[in-house]
Short mmCIF file of C-alpha atoms and ligand atoms in Angstrom, two decimals:
data_model
loop_
_atom_site.label_atom_id
_atom_site.label_comp_id
_atom_site.label_asym_id
_atom_site.label_seq_id
_atom_site.Cartn_x
_atom_site.Cartn_y
_atom_site.Cartn_z
CA UNK Z 20 -22.64 43.11 3.79
CA UNK Z 21 -23.46 42.75 7.41
CA UNK Z 22 -21.99 39.97 9.78
CA UNK Z 23 -23.30 41.56 12.88
CA UNK Z 24 -25.43 38.06 13.47
CA UNK Z 25 -23.03 35.88 12.87
CA UNK Z 26 -20.53 37.48 14.61
CA UNK Z 27 -22.91 37.14 17.65
CA UNK Z 28 -23.81 33.86 17.07
CA UNK Z 29 -20.32 32.73 16.50
CA UNK Z 30 -19.33 34.32 19.99
CA UNK Z 31 -22.68 32.10 21.40
CA UNK Z 32 -20.95 29.14 19.60
CA UNK Z 33 -17.69 29.38 20.74
CA UNK Z 34 -18.81 29.43 24.61
CA UNK Z 35 -19.97 25.19 23.88
CA UNK Z 36 -19.02 24.24 21.05
CA UNK Z 37 -14.94 24.02 20.88
CA UNK Z 38 -13.36 26.13 18.21
CA UNK Z 39 -17.42 27.46 17.90
CA UNK Z 40 -18.05 24.61 15.25
CA UNK Z 41 -18.54 20.72 14.88
CA UNK Z 42 -15.89 20.17 11.92
CA UNK Z 43 -12.44 22.29 12.00
CA UNK Z 44 -12.72 23.65 8.71
CA UNK Z 45 -15.66 25.70 9.51
CA UNK Z 46 -13.83 27.87 11.75
CA UNK Z 47 -12.13 29.71 9.01
CA UNK Z 48 -8.67 29.17 10.85
CA UNK Z 49 -7.08 29.52 7.55
CA UNK Z 50 -8.36 32.48 6.21
CA UNK Z 51 -9.38 34.75 9.35
CA UNK Z 52 -12.91 36.23 9.98
CA UNK Z 53 -15.79 35.09 10.87
CA UNK Z 54 -17.85 31.98 9.82
CA UNK Z 55 -20.91 32.95 7.98
CA UNK Z 56 -23.91 30.96 10.14
CA UNK Z 57 -26.27 29.53 7.47
CA UNK Z 58 -30.16 29.95 7.86
CA UNK Z 59 -30.81 28.54 4.93
CA UNK Z 60 -30.31 27.34 1.28
CA UNK Z 61 -32.13 26.65 -1.90
CA UNK Z 62 -31.03 25.36 -5.48
CA UNK Z 63 -27.53 26.89 -6.14
CA UNK Z 64 -27.74 29.73 -3.49
CA UNK Z 65 -27.41 30.17 0.53
CA UNK Z 66 -28.29 32.60 3.01
CA UNK Z 67 -26.76 33.34 5.99
CA UNK Z 68 -28.72 34.75 9.54
CA UNK Z 69 -27.77 38.08 8.55
CA UNK Z 70 -29.57 38.06 5.25
CA UNK Z 71 -26.49 37.28 2.61
CA UNK Z 72 -27.17 35.34 -0.50
CA UNK Z 73 -24.47 33.64 -1.68
CA UNK Z 74 -23.50 31.39 -4.56
CA UNK Z 75 -22.44 28.12 -2.87
CA UNK Z 76 -19.85 26.13 -4.13
CA UNK Z 77 -19.13 24.12 -0.86
CA UNK Z 78 -22.70 22.15 -1.37
CA UNK Z 79 -21.78 20.67 2.44
CA UNK Z 80 -18.40 19.75 1.12
CA UNK Z 81 -19.73 17.49 -1.79
CA UNK Z 82 -22.94 16.05 -1.34
CA UNK Z 83 -25.39 18.53 -2.63
CA UNK Z 84 -25.41 17.63 -6.44
CA UNK Z 85 -28.66 18.67 -6.75
CA UNK Z 86 -27.99 22.06 -5.29
CA UNK Z 87 -29.80 23.11 -1.87
CA UNK Z 88 -33.34 21.84 -0.41
CA UNK Z 89 -34.07 20.06 -4.10
CA UNK Z 90 -38.09 19.55 -3.96
CA UNK Z 91 -37.85 15.99 -4.93
CA UNK Z 92 -35.41 15.14 -1.23
CA UNK Z 93 -36.92 17.33 0.57
CA UNK Z 94 -40.92 15.31 -0.39
CA UNK Z 95 -38.99 11.90 0.28
CA UNK Z 96 -37.42 13.03 3.68
CA UNK Z 97 -40.83 14.46 4.58
CA UNK Z 98 -42.99 11.24 3.93
CA UNK Z 99 -39.93 9.08 5.34
CA UNK Z 100 -40.03 11.13 8.38
CA UNK Z 101 -43.87 10.67 8.59
CA UNK Z 102 -43.38 6.77 8.78
CA UNK Z 103 -41.03 6.58 11.60
CA UNK Z 104 -37.37 7.68 12.11
CA UNK Z 105 -35.45 4.72 13.15
CA UNK Z 106 -36.92 1.14 13.95
CA UNK Z 107 -33.55 -1.17 14.37
CA UNK Z 108 -34.87 -3.38 12.01
CA UNK Z 109 -34.23 -3.54 7.84
CA UNK Z 110 -36.50 -1.48 5.66
CA UNK Z 111 -36.43 -2.35 1.54
CA UNK Z 112 -35.02 1.47 1.13
CA UNK Z 113 -31.93 -0.05 2.26
CA UNK Z 114 -31.93 -2.85 -0.43
CA UNK Z 115 -33.00 -0.28 -2.99
CA UNK Z 116 -30.23 1.81 -2.64
CA UNK Z 117 -27.68 -0.91 -2.46
CA UNK Z 118 -29.19 -1.91 -5.45
CA UNK Z 119 -28.45 0.99 -7.15
CA UNK Z 120 -24.95 1.05 -6.19
CA UNK Z 121 -24.37 -2.37 -7.47
CA UNK Z 122 -25.87 -1.35 -10.58
CA UNK Z 123 -23.61 1.84 -10.45
CA UNK Z 124 -20.76 0.41 -9.53
CA UNK Z 125 -19.13 -3.04 -11.88
CA UNK Z 126 -16.82 -3.89 -8.80
CA UNK Z 127 -19.46 -3.85 -5.88
CA UNK Z 128 -21.81 -6.72 -5.44
CA UNK Z 129 -22.55 -6.25 -1.54
CA UNK Z 130 -22.64 -3.24 0.07
CA UNK Z 131 -22.83 -2.38 3.94
CA UNK Z 132 -24.27 1.26 4.83
CA UNK Z 133 -22.80 3.21 7.66
CA UNK Z 134 -23.12 6.61 9.06
CA UNK Z 135 -20.43 8.78 7.33
CA UNK Z 136 -17.54 8.57 5.20
CA UNK Z 137 -14.81 7.78 8.34
CA UNK Z 138 -17.08 4.67 8.85
CA UNK Z 139 -16.86 3.66 5.66
CA UNK Z 140 -13.79 3.43 5.42
CA UNK Z 141 -11.97 2.87 9.03
CA UNK Z 142 -14.57 -0.35 8.34
CA UNK Z 143 -13.65 -1.02 4.75
CA UNK Z 144 -9.85 -1.46 6.30
CA UNK Z 145 -10.93 -3.26 9.05
CA UNK Z 146 -12.49 -6.05 6.52
CA UNK Z 147 -9.69 -5.76 4.14
CA UNK Z 148 -7.19 -6.50 7.20
CA UNK Z 149 -9.83 -9.23 8.02
CA UNK Z 150 -9.61 -10.85 4.87
CA UNK Z 151 -5.89 -10.28 4.18
CA UNK Z 152 -4.78 -11.45 7.66
CA UNK Z 153 -2.05 -8.14 7.12
CA UNK Z 154 -2.13 -5.12 9.34
CA UNK Z 155 -0.09 -2.91 6.81
CA UNK Z 156 -2.47 -0.49 4.92
CA UNK Z 157 -0.77 2.38 2.39
CA UNK Z 158 -2.36 5.99 2.55
CA UNK Z 159 -1.18 8.53 0.29
CA UNK Z 160 0.03 12.11 1.69
CA UNK Z 161 -2.75 14.67 1.60
CA UNK Z 162 -5.13 12.09 1.40
CA UNK Z 163 -7.67 12.81 3.50
CA UNK Z 164 -10.32 9.26 4.39
CA UNK Z 165 -12.05 10.16 7.46
CA UNK Z 166 -10.75 10.31 11.06
CA UNK Z 167 -9.93 7.10 12.00
CA UNK Z 168 -6.81 6.34 13.39
CA UNK Z 169 -5.16 4.53 10.99
CA UNK Z 170 -5.78 7.69 8.35
CA UNK Z 171 -4.85 10.21 10.77
CA UNK Z 172 -1.23 10.43 9.13
CA UNK Z 173 -0.05 13.32 6.78
CA UNK Z 174 -3.98 13.95 5.97
CA UNK Z 175 -5.12 16.70 4.16
CA UNK Z 176 -8.36 18.41 4.25
CA UNK Z 177 -8.78 20.43 7.76
CA UNK Z 178 -5.66 18.61 9.18
CA UNK Z 179 -3.46 20.21 6.51
CA UNK Z 180 -5.30 23.46 6.72
CA UNK Z 181 -4.57 23.66 10.67
CA UNK Z 182 -1.43 22.22 10.18
CA UNK Z 183 -2.53 19.10 11.71
CA UNK Z 184 -1.79 16.22 9.57
CA UNK Z 185 -0.97 13.73 12.07
CA UNK Z 186 -2.61 14.03 15.07
CA UNK Z 187 -1.71 13.46 18.41
CA UNK Z 188 -3.69 10.95 20.17
CA UNK Z 189 -2.70 8.60 17.42
CA UNK Z 190 -1.32 5.79 19.05
CA UNK Z 191 2.19 4.80 17.89
CA UNK Z 192 1.26 1.00 17.24
CA UNK Z 193 -1.75 2.22 15.01
CA UNK Z 194 0.58 5.14 13.06
CA UNK Z 195 3.40 2.71 12.48
CA UNK Z 196 1.00 -0.08 10.19
CA UNK Z 197 0.29 3.25 8.26
CA UNK Z 198 2.82 3.22 5.52
CA UNK Z 199 2.66 7.04 3.98
CA UNK Z 200 3.56 7.24 0.06
CA UNK Z 201 3.50 10.22 -2.57
CA UNK Z 202 0.74 10.13 -4.49
CA UNK Z 203 1.11 10.18 -8.16
CA UNK Z 204 4.64 8.55 -7.89
CA UNK Z 205 4.02 5.02 -9.18
CA UNK Z 206 7.84 4.67 -9.26
CA UNK Z 207 8.04 5.08 -5.26
CA UNK Z 208 5.14 2.96 -4.45
CA UNK Z 209 6.75 0.08 -6.67
CA UNK Z 210 9.81 0.60 -4.34
CA UNK Z 211 7.96 0.67 -1.31
CA UNK Z 212 6.37 -2.37 -2.29
CA UNK Z 213 9.79 -4.19 -2.93
CA UNK Z 214 10.17 -3.58 1.03
CA UNK Z 215 6.37 -3.99 2.15
CA UNK Z 216 4.52 -5.61 -0.39
CA UNK Z 217 3.20 -8.75 0.91
CA UNK Z 218 2.65 -6.83 4.25
CA UNK Z 219 -0.10 -4.76 2.91
CA UNK Z 220 -3.72 -5.55 3.65
CA UNK Z 221 -5.02 -2.36 1.44
CA UNK Z 222 -3.83 0.44 -0.46
CA UNK Z 223 -6.46 3.38 0.43
CA UNK Z 224 -6.32 6.27 -2.31
CA UNK Z 225 -8.64 8.77 -3.54
CA UNK Z 226 -9.00 8.21 -7.11
CA UNK Z 227 -8.83 11.96 -7.71
CA UNK Z 228 -7.44 13.69 -4.45
CA UNK Z 229 -9.67 16.42 -3.39
CA UNK Z 230 -8.60 17.11 -0.40
CA UNK Z 231 -5.71 18.75 -0.93
CA UNK Z 232 -7.45 20.65 -3.31
CA UNK Z 233 -7.93 18.91 -6.41
CA UNK Z 234 -5.03 16.70 -7.99
CA UNK Z 235 -6.17 14.40 -10.90
CA UNK Z 236 -4.60 10.99 -10.76
CA UNK Z 237 -1.72 11.07 -13.63
CA UNK Z 238 -1.38 8.84 -16.73
CA UNK Z 239 -1.51 5.35 -15.47
CA UNK Z 240 -0.77 5.82 -11.65
CA UNK Z 241 -4.34 4.10 -10.59
CA UNK Z 242 -3.91 1.19 -13.24
CA UNK Z 243 -0.23 0.83 -11.35
CA UNK Z 244 -1.42 0.55 -8.41
CA UNK Z 245 -3.99 -1.69 -9.39
CA UNK Z 246 -1.16 -4.31 -10.68
CA UNK Z 247 1.04 -3.66 -7.52
CA UNK Z 248 -1.94 -4.81 -5.04
CA UNK Z 249 -2.91 -8.17 -7.62
CA UNK Z 250 0.77 -9.14 -7.58
CA UNK Z 251 1.22 -8.62 -3.65
CA UNK Z 252 -2.15 -9.96 -2.80
CA UNK Z 253 -3.47 -6.32 -1.48
CA UNK Z 254 -6.61 -4.88 -1.55
CA UNK Z 255 -6.99 -2.16 -3.95
CA UNK Z 256 -9.27 0.48 -2.02
CA UNK Z 257 -11.13 3.50 -3.80
CA UNK Z 258 -12.00 6.30 -1.45
CA UNK Z 259 -15.27 8.22 -3.55
CA UNK Z 260 -16.39 9.44 -1.02
CA UNK Z 261 -16.53 12.70 -3.03
CA UNK Z 262 -15.92 11.34 -6.43
CA UNK Z 263 -18.90 8.34 -6.40
CA UNK Z 264 -21.88 9.09 -8.61
CA UNK Z 265 -20.14 12.79 -9.18
CA UNK Z 266 -17.95 11.84 -11.90
CA UNK Z 267 -19.92 9.59 -13.05
CA UNK Z 268 -22.44 7.42 -12.04
CA UNK Z 269 -20.08 4.80 -10.98
CA UNK Z 270 -17.61 7.09 -9.63
CA UNK Z 271 -13.61 7.25 -10.85
CA UNK Z 272 -13.42 3.67 -11.66
CA UNK Z 273 -15.60 4.12 -14.24
CA UNK Z 274 -13.96 7.37 -15.72
CA UNK Z 275 -10.14 5.74 -15.85
CA UNK Z 276 -11.07 2.17 -16.26
CA UNK Z 277 -9.52 0.61 -13.04
CA UNK Z 278 -11.53 -1.87 -10.48
CA UNK Z 279 -11.27 -1.42 -7.01
CA UNK Z 280 -11.58 -4.27 -4.88
CA UNK Z 281 -13.48 -2.05 -2.16
CA UNK Z 282 -14.82 0.93 -2.76
CA UNK Z 283 -16.48 3.52 0.09
CA UNK Z 284 -19.18 5.84 -0.88
CA UNK Z 285 -20.58 8.78 1.14
CA UNK Z 286 -21.95 12.16 0.55
CA UNK Z 287 -23.98 12.04 -2.74
CA UNK Z 288 -25.28 8.83 -1.80
CA UNK Z 289 -27.04 10.15 1.63
CA UNK Z 290 -28.06 13.37 -0.40
CA UNK Z 291 -27.34 15.38 2.87
CA UNK Z 292 -28.18 13.70 5.37
CA UNK Z 293 -25.76 10.97 6.91
CA UNK Z 294 -24.71 8.06 5.39
CA UNK Z 295 -21.57 6.37 3.90
CA UNK Z 296 -21.27 2.49 2.83
CA UNK Z 297 -18.44 0.33 1.58
CA UNK Z 298 -19.00 -2.44 -1.13
CA UNK Z 299 -17.39 -5.05 -3.06
CA UNK Z 300 -17.64 -8.40 -4.56
CA UNK Z 301 -19.65 -11.29 -2.42
CA UNK Z 302 -16.87 -13.12 -1.57
CA UNK Z 303 -14.84 -10.09 0.16
CA UNK Z 304 -17.96 -8.22 1.94
CA UNK Z 305 -19.53 -12.07 3.27
CA UNK Z 306 -16.46 -12.01 5.64
CA UNK Z 307 -18.48 -9.69 7.48
CA UNK Z 308 -20.94 -10.17 10.22
CA UNK Z 309 -23.06 -11.57 10.38
CA UNK Z 310 -21.96 -13.67 7.29
CA UNK Z 311 -18.73 -13.78 8.46
CA UNK Z 312 -16.24 -12.81 11.49
CA UNK Z 313 -15.45 -9.09 10.78
CA UNK Z 314 -17.24 -6.89 13.20
CA UNK Z 315 -19.27 -3.91 11.67
CA UNK Z 316 -22.46 -2.77 12.97
CA UNK Z 317 -24.54 0.32 14.10
CA UNK Z 318 -28.07 1.78 15.72
CA UNK Z 319 -28.05 4.34 12.73
CA UNK Z 320 -26.70 2.42 9.95
CA UNK Z 321 -29.22 2.42 6.73
CA UNK Z 322 -31.41 4.75 8.45
CA UNK Z 323 -34.55 5.47 6.88
CA UNK Z 324 -35.13 9.04 6.39
CA UNK Z 325 -31.42 8.98 5.17
CA UNK Z 326 -31.86 6.23 2.81
CA UNK Z 327 -35.15 8.51 1.28
CA UNK Z 328 -32.80 11.38 0.78
CA UNK Z 329 -29.82 8.74 -1.00
CA UNK Z 330 -32.78 7.41 -3.02
CA UNK Z 331 -33.90 10.76 -4.41
CA UNK Z 332 -30.77 11.91 -4.87
CA UNK Z 333 -30.07 9.19 -7.34
CA UNK Z 334 -32.82 9.17 -8.90
CA UNK Z 335 -32.75 12.99 -9.64
CA UNK Z 336 -29.31 12.13 -11.29
CA UNK Z 337 -31.15 9.29 -13.83
CA UNK Z 338 -32.19 12.53 -15.70
CA UNK Z 339 -31.33 12.36 -19.38
CA UNK Z 340 -27.69 14.18 -19.70
CA UNK Z 341 -27.34 14.81 -16.45
CA UNK Z 342 -23.31 14.41 -15.89
CA UNK Z 343 -22.66 15.86 -19.36
CA UNK Z 344 -24.68 19.33 -18.19
CA UNK Z 345 -22.82 19.20 -15.08
CA UNK Z 346 -19.74 18.82 -16.35
CA UNK Z 347 -20.08 21.43 -19.44
CA UNK Z 348 -20.82 23.91 -16.75
CA UNK Z 349 -17.90 23.14 -14.72
CA UNK Z 350 -16.25 23.65 -17.50
CA UNK Z 351 -17.16 26.71 -18.40
CA UNK Z 352 -16.21 27.98 -14.93
CA UNK Z 353 -13.23 26.68 -14.47
CA UNK Z 354 -12.23 28.42 -18.10
CA UNK Z 355 -13.57 31.58 -16.44
CA UNK Z 356 -11.78 31.35 -13.23
CA UNK Z 357 -8.52 30.82 -15.69
CA UNK Z 358 -9.26 33.98 -17.67
CA UNK Z 359 -9.92 36.28 -14.54
CA UNK Z 360 -6.73 34.91 -12.91
CA UNK Z 361 -4.67 35.74 -16.35
CA UNK Z 362 -6.29 39.38 -16.29
CA UNK Z 363 -5.05 39.65 -12.96
CA UNK Z 364 -1.64 38.94 -14.25
CA UNK Z 365 -1.55 35.42 -12.52
CA UNK Z 366 -1.53 33.18 -15.36
CA UNK Z 367 1.81 31.77 -14.47
CA UNK Z 368 1.02 31.76 -10.08
CA UNK Z 369 -2.02 30.01 -10.32
CA UNK Z 370 -3.33 27.38 -11.56
CA UNK Z 371 -6.98 26.25 -11.66
CA UNK Z 372 -7.52 22.18 -11.47
CA UNK Z 373 -10.66 20.60 -12.77
CA UNK Z 374 -11.62 17.14 -12.82
CA UNK Z 375 -15.65 16.56 -13.64
CA UNK Z 376 -17.64 19.15 -11.55
CA UNK Z 377 -14.73 19.29 -8.77
CA UNK Z 378 -12.41 22.00 -9.27
CA UNK Z 379 -9.56 24.09 -7.11
CA UNK Z 380 -7.49 27.29 -7.75
CA UNK Z 381 -4.02 26.73 -6.42
CA UNK Z 382 -1.94 29.65 -5.47
CA UNK Z 383 1.12 28.12 -6.77
CA UNK Z 384 2.14 27.27 -10.51
CA UNK Z 385 0.84 24.34 -12.16
CA UNK Z 386 0.40 21.52 -12.46
CA UNK Z 387 -0.16 20.56 -8.97
CA UNK Z 388 0.47 16.68 -8.82
CA UNK Z 389 0.70 16.27 -5.58
CA UNK Z 390 0.69 17.26 -1.79
CA UNK Z 391 4.09 19.49 -1.78
CA UNK Z 392 3.36 20.86 -4.68
CA UNK Z 393 -0.18 21.58 -3.64
CA UNK Z 394 1.11 22.83 -0.08
CA UNK Z 395 3.70 25.16 -1.97
CA UNK Z 396 0.41 27.35 -2.94
CA UNK Z 397 0.61 31.27 -1.65
CA UNK Z 398 -2.27 30.71 1.35
CA UNK Z 399 -1.94 34.42 2.61
CA UNK Z 400 -3.28 35.11 -1.45
CA UNK Z 401 -5.89 32.20 -1.21
CA UNK Z 402 -6.93 34.23 2.06
CA UNK Z 403 -7.38 37.47 0.09
CA UNK Z 404 -8.97 35.48 -2.81
CA UNK Z 405 -11.54 33.83 -0.56
CA UNK Z 406 -12.73 36.84 1.36
CA UNK Z 407 -13.04 38.96 -1.96
CA UNK Z 408 -15.07 35.92 -3.03
CA UNK Z 409 -17.35 36.09 -0.32
CA UNK Z 410 -17.78 40.15 -0.36
CA UNK Z 411 -18.70 39.74 -4.02
CA UNK Z 412 -21.25 37.03 -3.38
CA UNK Z 413 -19.36 33.62 -3.47
CA UNK Z 414 -19.31 31.36 -0.67
CA UNK Z 415 -15.92 29.00 -1.25
CA UNK Z 416 -14.45 26.34 1.16
CA UNK Z 417 -12.20 28.35 3.58
CA UNK Z 418 -9.27 26.43 2.75
CA UNK Z 419 -6.91 26.19 -0.37
CA UNK Z 420 -6.83 22.38 0.44
CA UNK Z 421 -10.82 21.87 -0.61
CA UNK Z 422 -12.64 21.65 -3.44
CA UNK Z 423 -15.01 23.34 -5.15
CA UNK Z 424 -18.18 21.70 -6.12
CA UNK Z 425 -20.36 22.79 -8.76
CA UNK Z 426 -24.14 21.49 -8.45
CA UNK Z 427 -27.06 20.29 -10.94
CA UNK Z 428 -27.87 23.97 -9.98
CA UNK Z 429 -25.99 26.41 -10.85
CA UNK Z 430 -27.25 27.89 -13.90
CA UNK Z 431 -24.91 29.80 -16.64
CA UNK Z 432 -26.38 33.05 -14.32
CA UNK Z 433 -24.23 31.43 -11.14
CA UNK Z 434 -21.21 31.18 -13.43
CA UNK Z 435 -21.07 34.25 -14.90
CA UNK Z 436 -21.73 36.14 -11.06
CA UNK Z 437 -18.91 33.93 -9.85
CA UNK Z 438 -16.67 34.71 -13.13
CA UNK Z 439 -17.28 38.25 -12.60
CA UNK Z 440 -16.13 38.42 -8.66
CA UNK Z 441 -13.43 36.25 -9.35
CA UNK Z 442 -12.04 38.81 -11.49
CA UNK Z 443 -11.97 41.76 -8.45
CA UNK Z 444 -10.73 38.59 -6.18
CA UNK Z 445 -7.70 38.06 -8.22
CA UNK Z 446 -6.67 41.40 -8.10
CA UNK Z 447 -6.79 41.37 -4.43
CA UNK Z 448 -5.14 37.88 -4.64
CA UNK Z 449 -2.18 39.46 -6.81
CA UNK Z 450 -1.90 42.57 -4.39
CA UNK Z 451 -0.22 39.94 -1.66
CA UNK Z 452 1.42 37.47 -4.36
CA UNK Z 453 3.15 40.71 -6.01
CA UNK Z 454 4.29 42.03 -2.75
CA UNK Z 455 6.23 39.04 -2.35
CA UNK Z 456 10.33 39.35 -2.87
CA UNK Z 457 11.34 37.98 -6.33
CA UNK Z 458 11.78 34.67 -6.79
CA UNK Z 459 8.91 33.02 -4.32
N1 PMP R 510 -12.82 10.53 2.21
C1 PMP R 510 -13.19 11.07 1.76
C2 PMP R 510 -12.46 11.17 0.53
C3 PMP R 510 -13.36 12.52 2.02
O1 PMP R 510 -13.67 13.65 1.39
C4 PMP R 510 -14.12 12.60 3.57
C5 PMP R 510 -14.71 13.79 3.71
N2 PMP R 510 -14.82 15.06 3.59
C6 PMP R 510 -14.27 11.44 4.08
C7 PMP R 510 -13.38 10.24 3.47
C8 PMP R 510 -15.02 11.35 5.45
O2 PMP R 510 -16.25 11.70 5.43
P1 PMP R 510 -17.04 11.92 6.35
O3 PMP R 510 -16.69 13.13 6.92
O4 PMP R 510 -18.48 11.98 6.54
O5 PMP R 510 -16.77 11.62 8.22
#
């Protein structure tokens, strides 16, 4: 497998782009080696600039639930582009996409579109603060909600991967208003709320954590947060940037039957174009400008081409049995990965966790239920696994602390090929883990 074109593309990029990339986790810092520069993608596959083809489980870090370059989305984007790119005036596509979100999420009556997940969460927090008149926000250790100041404390995803979970440059005063609690530790949240509960504007949570690797909510955790927020007048913000439309049309809220006050969305609702959104009951959302006083705005918000991509994606997901098929495929993949790990003698030392079409194989004994358990993973073993998978034609995120995303384009042949590559890759990882002194 040649990589010379990617290597020279990376050298060139390093001259003018910080770290050669525009989002840190792409840089391969945690796994070593050169990031593959991608030339194209179609369905479940991507092709790099050296002509290597991979089955792709990054899927753009979540937007690609239909796979790459789905014909209906390509057509919708091309048509929208032909009508003009950006007007700074409302278009009907914004209303249509908002109507779909409102129909899918029981807790959402009104929506505001933005251009990224970061913006969605940042704006939802401002709204929650404006509505409650309080400053404190609660986030969970290892949760990632974009890179707004208030959320860059003990953050997962690339921040954890690169060892900067709490970034320099975040004002101490801002950090002081972010309370950090343990994911799945409801007793800890209860205890903290006894002290600060009445000062909390919002509890922001990934209902299924996807940025410390995939960690599902413990039984009763989300419902417990709901109760505490109700008891103390705080708003519960479900960050469904990953899970929205992926786990069910109505996201994790539908799957777990817990209502959020505000919901943040991104990724799938833009079909791979830059879109984020937040929404909730009209009573809360109408506090936003121009209806209310909480200011939020954007030149590219509700961009017509991005709206067209999102709409075409959601329409394609209306297909009968869409989520059922995704679940079957994902379950088969997770089972195959577990078996491959077992065959390599790693059954007790790895754990493949899955919720719907998002999964992570941790190089740590399971179950992994929080950040401490996730970060106890053997990242060197993960790096060996990652590189062996890449060599076997399977593209994973270059970090232990990310999810694998299965799309509707992944077929039984993709799953079989991936499991076969994993058999060899777990053997490589086992060599690293077996070389550790006993007891580690
Ligand atoms: N929230 C969650 C749960 C995310 O996974 C992400 C990005 N991975 C974000 C927010 C931020 O979204 P964006 O990268 O579009 O700003």
